[in-house]
Amino acid sequence: MAAGSAIQIPTRLPLLLTHESVLLPGSTMRTSVDSPRNMQLVRSRLLKGTSLRSTIIGVIPNTSDPTSDCDDLPNLHRIGTAALAVQVVGSNWPKPHYTLLVTGLCRFQILQLLKEKPYPVAEVQQLDRLEQFTNGHKSEEELGELSEQFYKYAVQLVEMLDMSVPAVAKLRRLLDNLPREALPDILTSIIRTTNQEKLQILDAVRLEERFKMTIPLLVRQIEGLKLLQKTRKSKQDDDKRVVAIRPNRRISHGSITEDEEEEEDHDDVVMLEKKIRTSSMSEQALKVCLKEIKRLKKMPQSMPEYALTRNYLELMVELPWNKSTKDRLEIRAARIVLDNDHYAMEKLKKRVLEYLAVRQLKNNLKGPILCFVGPPGVGKTSVGRSIAKTLGREFHRIALGGVCDQSDIRGHRRTYVGSMPGRIINGLKTVGVNNPVFLLDEVDKLAKSLQGDPAAALLEVLDPEQNHSFTDHYLNVAFDLSQVLFIATANTTATIPPALLDRMEVIQVPGYTQEEKIEIAHRHLIPKQLEQHGLTPQQIQIPQVTTLGIITRYTREAGVRALDRKLGAICRAVAVKVAEGQHKEAKPDRAEVGEGEDCKEHVTEDAKPESISDTADLALPPEMPILIDFHALKDILGPPMYDMEVSERLNQPGVAIGLAWTPLGGEIMFVEASRMDGEGQLTLTGQLGDVMKESAHLAISWLRSNAKRYQLTNASGSFDLLDNTDIHLHFPAGAVTKDGPSAGVTIVTCLASLFSGRLVCSDVAMTGEITLRGLVLPVGGIKDKVLAAHRAGLKRIIIPQRNEKDLEEIAGHVRQELTFVLAACLDQVLNAAFDGGFAAKARLEQLNSKL
Ligand code: ADP
């Protein structure tokens, strides 16, 4: 069969390097491939090859493939087996690998290695040929005698087995039909032999030698079987037949060490069973596991399902069924931790403490899930982490952004190749306790797809009535999640599915004011960055004015993430200077800068009287910290990204500043209008949604109906504003989709400016929905909008009167720096938006008549 003269292998063979088992000609082996060169071979030869020839590979035993393809190849075993790849199965679990089914054809010898990458290829010489066997040095008779003897032993061995089993009967027939020369290889791979022995047989290129070496192995097996049959009186069934073929270790002393390896695996399974029995898993889980381990014991290890079942059982053992940390909640300590970790956010901290206090008193976790909603970088995640710290619980973050498959939450059924548990169970395995704090990050970014709705799966997880028996598809048994403390974060509640939102208690986390950002930077961000970059306060000084400069000119955000990144960039640049010892050059530069004076004052304020470590001494003398002033800032971060451009843009009629709310916080938004000769058409540009378009139409209608009252005329002096006139309204930043009713007042103001030819005050921003009758209706997101206006340096803000209550949530110092105009109707808005008011003629008349 294998050594038939008809087999002619190619002279160049790609080589598969194996070290766990030895493939002999005429036998079949399953091997797992996961090293880089071997994987490459499978991909480019077996998966892409189209001819039968491309499925022939050289299997080199006793040589392991290096774990990195940059490593050199080890010395290759010189003799290998040319093999036909019969089947390739790929899997990604637990890591990417292929399982190959290969059948040995014949021996070969490596003549020369042709290339090593991406997989080794060698020039080879085929070794097994029939004519070679008969032309050996030994006479035919001698070989005949040997082969006759071998044949007898082989028959004796096979006949000791249960002939009623079809496979055994077939083997008996094969003994007669196969060429004798092929028998040593085939029998060696059938009987129980160690890898070492198989390797010796493979290396025995001369047939005579091969026969001589195999006979003792056969004899050993026969003796073993005899002994076994003596001890076993009962007739063996099919399963036991497999056991019977196994050798008796008491007979062959030499093979014990190699046998141990395989026994080890068996021991592992026994250990696993022990672990299962001693683990504290639920009764239902225990039942399933015991059933699975029973199956595992019967399974050959080379079966892909073996690894799957084993992984499953190992996960079941590892899961923290009953393991938990002890809560050490003390509200006073919790307050201190929260205060130490976070500056400002008083309302959030207060609410979190209330939540914890109630949990402590009630001693259970049933109740709504906290959901922190706010722009990015305002510390939602980090508050979650602090909560875990105060409770002494483990913390685990589950990022839900973009998750669109419910099996991400609930796991895949184990019937899938590469199935795995969902993120909840995986998280529990990672933390190793059943009462961690799970932070479900970005619940507003869950997506839906054909694979089911992950939000629906989350409902089960978050429902205290259901989650004590949460069933992950992979586990297929219930796991109690009732001890887990879930906290969610989101940028906006608008995209959270209502059912999910219903389970949560939303706590708004607004953006920070400039002053708060400066405090956060100096109390938390800068010390953290210094530590991360191995710098000390003696090596770098960032005065508060510089921080303010970064906040106003290099970032425009509600949170502090970009600020943190910029501070990181500064620390990196300083680290290079310190490492190079170039800091001395920085000093003369600095002296030239006007703002330097300003900075120095703060330096003395900020300098901490800390002792300087020896290393710091070496790197930099203490009197010379690198001072980050505006000049240095420009060097490191480049030219400022944001300028105070507001007043420049308001230097002609037809421009007004609105305030918009986005999930990333508040923003100021310019509205521009222009008019031209035409037929009364309105053009809107800037990626607007339907509501925004409607606001624009409303605004025009209101202005047209009130044109006389406000003395608004078109270019030809007519009160019909659209007569022979086209209007174009533009909302810059055209790439960003905008929608919502709150731009109504801004559009009216902008158009009023256009038609009156008067400039809108450059320091005023506004927000509010309008009605056709000219009323101003309340809008959302006032807090974020006010902060955005404050960030942009605006001084006056027009908001709907009915939003007055929202102003209470704004920090006192911000309120002090701003003037709020509460408007109930458009008349008030226009009066506030233009210097000297925007007097309506009708009203003047009215007033006159009253007088
Ligand atoms: P979010 O989850 O809201 O997007 P993070 O929690 O990731 O934001 O916060 C970003 C960074 O800003 C973190 O390093 C965090 O420590 C810091 N941070 C945010 N707010 C504060 C604060 N009030 N006090 C101290 N550090 C803060």
PDB file of N, CA and C and ligand atoms in Angstrom, residues 341-345 374-383 385 439 441-442 489 491 512 520 524-525 528 559-561 564, ligand 1:
ATOM      1  N   ASP A 341     -10.708  60.560  44.535  1.00  0.00           N
ATOM      2  CA  ASP A 341     -10.498  60.166  43.138  1.00  0.00           C
ATOM      3  C   ASP A 341     -11.042  61.184  42.150  1.00  0.00           C
ATOM      4  N   HIS A 342     -12.055  61.942  42.564  1.00  0.00           N
ATOM      5  CA  HIS A 342     -12.697  62.830  41.596  1.00  0.00           C
ATOM      6  C   HIS A 342     -12.928  64.199  42.163  1.00  0.00           C
ATOM      7  N   TYR A 343     -12.603  65.170  41.373  1.00  0.00           N
ATOM      8  CA  TYR A 343     -12.886  66.544  41.743  1.00  0.00           C
ATOM      9  C   TYR A 343     -14.271  66.893  41.197  1.00  0.00           C
ATOM     10  N   ALA A 344     -14.935  67.812  41.849  1.00  0.00           N
ATOM     11  CA  ALA A 344     -16.264  68.274  41.407  1.00  0.00           C
ATOM     12  C   ALA A 344     -17.269  67.117  41.340  1.00  0.00           C
ATOM     13  N   MET A 345     -18.115  67.066  40.361  1.00  0.00           N
ATOM     14  CA  MET A 345     -19.225  66.119  40.181  1.00  0.00           C
ATOM     15  C   MET A 345     -19.986  65.854  41.482  1.00  0.00           C
ATOM     16  N   GLY A 374     -23.555  61.054  30.018  1.00  0.00           N
ATOM     17  CA  GLY A 374     -22.848  62.319  29.837  1.00  0.00           C
ATOM     18  C   GLY A 374     -21.845  62.226  28.717  1.00  0.00           C
ATOM     19  N   PRO A 375     -21.250  63.367  28.354  1.00  0.00           N
ATOM     20  CA  PRO A 375     -20.290  63.382  27.254  1.00  0.00           C
ATOM     21  C   PRO A 375     -19.054  62.533  27.582  1.00  0.00           C
ATOM     22  N   PRO A 376     -18.239  62.208  26.587  1.00  0.00           N
ATOM     23  CA  PRO A 376     -17.050  61.400  26.842  1.00  0.00           C
ATOM     24  C   PRO A 376     -16.051  62.144  27.723  1.00  0.00           C
ATOM     25  N   GLY A 377     -15.312  61.388  28.508  1.00  0.00           N
ATOM     26  CA  GLY A 377     -14.212  61.975  29.280  1.00  0.00           C
ATOM     27  C   GLY A 377     -14.626  62.763  30.498  1.00  0.00           C
ATOM     28  N   VAL A 378     -15.873  62.574  30.987  1.00  0.00           N
ATOM     29  CA  VAL A 378     -16.264  63.299  32.190  1.00  0.00           C
ATOM     30  C   VAL A 378     -16.132  62.429  33.440  1.00  0.00           C
ATOM     31  N   GLY A 379     -15.561  61.239  33.274  1.00  0.00           N
ATOM     32  CA  GLY A 379     -15.258  60.431  34.449  1.00  0.00           C
ATOM     33  C   GLY A 379     -16.308  59.397  34.791  1.00  0.00           C
ATOM     34  N   LYS A 380     -17.135  58.997  33.825  1.00  0.00           N
ATOM     35  CA  LYS A 380     -18.173  58.004  34.127  1.00  0.00           C
ATOM     36  C   LYS A 380     -17.531  56.662  34.483  1.00  0.00           C
ATOM     37  N   THR A 381     -16.608  56.238  33.631  1.00  0.00           N
ATOM     38  CA  THR A 381     -15.958  54.951  33.873  1.00  0.00           C
ATOM     39  C   THR A 381     -15.170  54.996  35.160  1.00  0.00           C
ATOM     40  N   SER A 382     -14.518  56.118  35.378  1.00  0.00           N
ATOM     41  CA  SER A 382     -13.640  56.138  36.531  1.00  0.00           C
ATOM     42  C   SER A 382     -14.431  56.211  37.836  1.00  0.00           C
ATOM     43  N   VAL A 383     -15.653  56.767  37.809  1.00  0.00           N
ATOM     44  CA  VAL A 383     -16.493  56.705  39.008  1.00  0.00           C
ATOM     45  C   VAL A 383     -16.895  55.252  39.262  1.00  0.00           C
ATOM     46  N   ARG A 385     -15.205  52.664  38.621  1.00  0.00           N
ATOM     47  CA  ARG A 385     -14.046  52.002  39.211  1.00  0.00           C
ATOM     48  C   ARG A 385     -13.940  52.346  40.702  1.00  0.00           C
ATOM     49  N   LEU A 439     -19.136  47.128  34.752  1.00  0.00           N
ATOM     50  CA  LEU A 439     -19.484  48.405  34.136  1.00  0.00           C
ATOM     51  C   LEU A 439     -19.864  48.139  32.685  1.00  0.00           C
ATOM     52  N   ASP A 441     -20.237  49.528  29.579  1.00  0.00           N
ATOM     53  CA  ASP A 441     -19.841  50.807  28.985  1.00  0.00           C
ATOM     54  C   ASP A 441     -20.574  51.032  27.667  1.00  0.00           C
ATOM     55  N   GLU A 442     -21.038  52.224  27.452  1.00  0.00           N
ATOM     56  CA  GLU A 442     -21.664  52.632  26.195  1.00  0.00           C
ATOM     57  C   GLU A 442     -22.891  51.813  25.824  1.00  0.00           C
ATOM     58  N   THR A 489     -22.996  53.006  31.463  1.00  0.00           N
ATOM     59  CA  THR A 489     -22.664  54.378  31.057  1.00  0.00           C
ATOM     60  C   THR A 489     -23.167  54.601  29.632  1.00  0.00           C
ATOM     61  N   ASN A 491     -23.624  57.988  26.432  1.00  0.00           N
ATOM     62  CA  ASN A 491     -23.463  59.391  26.072  1.00  0.00           C
ATOM     63  C   ASN A 491     -24.817  60.083  25.968  1.00  0.00           C
ATOM     64  N   TYR A 512     -17.512  69.765  32.235  1.00  0.00           N
ATOM     65  CA  TYR A 512     -16.860  70.590  33.247  1.00  0.00           C
ATOM     66  C   TYR A 512     -16.685  72.029  32.771  1.00  0.00           C
ATOM     67  N   ILE A 520      -9.033  69.712  37.976  1.00  0.00           N
ATOM     68  CA  ILE A 520      -8.894  68.271  37.701  1.00  0.00           C
ATOM     69  C   ILE A 520      -7.511  68.001  37.136  1.00  0.00           C
ATOM     70  N   HIS A 524      -5.374  65.695  39.475  1.00  0.00           N
ATOM     71  CA  HIS A 524      -5.401  64.284  39.072  1.00  0.00           C
ATOM     72  C   HIS A 524      -4.605  63.985  37.811  1.00  0.00           C
ATOM     73  N   LEU A 525      -4.886  64.739  36.741  1.00  0.00           N
ATOM     74  CA  LEU A 525      -4.319  64.332  35.446  1.00  0.00           C
ATOM     75  C   LEU A 525      -2.803  64.507  35.401  1.00  0.00           C
ATOM     76  N   LYS A 528      -0.876  62.015  37.448  1.00  0.00           N
ATOM     77  CA  LYS A 528      -0.954  60.681  36.826  1.00  0.00           C
ATOM     78  C   LYS A 528      -0.026  60.604  35.617  1.00  0.00           C
ATOM     79  N   GLY A 559     -15.562  66.985  28.391  1.00  0.00           N
ATOM     80  CA  GLY A 559     -14.834  66.218  29.395  1.00  0.00           C
ATOM     81  C   GLY A 559     -13.371  66.646  29.450  1.00  0.00           C
ATOM     82  N   VAL A 560     -12.534  65.723  29.922  1.00  0.00           N
ATOM     83  CA  VAL A 560     -11.123  66.082  30.048  1.00  0.00           C
ATOM     84  C   VAL A 560     -10.210  65.096  29.315  1.00  0.00           C
ATOM     85  N   ARG A 561     -10.784  64.315  28.403  1.00  0.00           N
ATOM     86  CA  ARG A 561      -9.944  63.293  27.788  1.00  0.00           C
ATOM     87  C   ARG A 561      -8.894  63.890  26.857  1.00  0.00           C
ATOM     88  N   ASP A 564      -6.229  65.451  28.824  1.00  0.00           N
ATOM     89  CA  ASP A 564      -5.339  64.429  29.358  1.00  0.00           C
ATOM     90  C   ASP A 564      -4.321  64.003  28.294  1.00  0.00           C
TER      91      ASP A 564
HETATM   92  P1  ADP B   1     -15.860  58.555  30.450  1.00  0.00           P
HETATM   93  O1  ADP B   1     -16.055  57.172  30.939  1.00  0.00           O
HETATM   94  O2  ADP B   1     -16.886  59.508  30.985  1.00  0.00           O
HETATM   95  O3  ADP B   1     -15.726  58.684  28.997  1.00  0.00           O
HETATM   96  P2  ADP B   1     -13.383  58.378  31.889  1.00  0.00           P
HETATM   97  O4  ADP B   1     -13.940  57.845  33.165  1.00  0.00           O
HETATM   98  O5  ADP B   1     -12.690  57.398  31.018  1.00  0.00           O
HETATM   99  O6  ADP B   1     -14.506  59.114  31.069  1.00  0.00           O
HETATM  100  O7  ADP B   1     -12.458  59.605  32.225  1.00  0.00           O
HETATM  101  C1  ADP B   1     -11.381  60.028  31.444  1.00  0.00           C
HETATM  102  C2  ADP B   1     -10.247  60.460  32.310  1.00  0.00           C
HETATM  103  O8  ADP B   1     -10.560  61.677  32.960  1.00  0.00           O
HETATM  104  C3  ADP B   1      -9.909  59.475  33.397  1.00  0.00           C
HETATM  105  O9  ADP B   1      -8.516  59.384  33.463  1.00  0.00           O
HETATM  106  C4  ADP B   1     -10.457  60.095  34.653  1.00  0.00           C
HETATM  107  O10 ADP B   1      -9.700  59.747  35.762  1.00  0.00           O
HETATM  108  C5  ADP B   1     -10.347  61.578  34.350  1.00  0.00           C
HETATM  109  N1  ADP B   1     -11.398  62.332  35.029  1.00  0.00           N
HETATM  110  C6  ADP B   1     -12.605  62.669  34.526  1.00  0.00           C
HETATM  111  N2  ADP B   1     -13.311  63.379  35.422  1.00  0.00           N
HETATM  112  C7  ADP B   1     -12.544  63.510  36.523  1.00  0.00           C
HETATM  113  C8  ADP B   1     -12.729  64.154  37.788  1.00  0.00           C
HETATM  114  N3  ADP B   1     -13.855  64.795  38.094  1.00  0.00           N
HETATM  115  N4  ADP B   1     -11.730  64.101  38.663  1.00  0.00           N
HETATM  116  C9  ADP B   1     -10.603  63.447  38.346  1.00  0.00           C
HETATM  117  N5  ADP B   1     -10.341  62.833  37.186  1.00  0.00           N
HETATM  118  C10 ADP B   1     -11.314  62.858  36.268  1.00  0.00           C
END
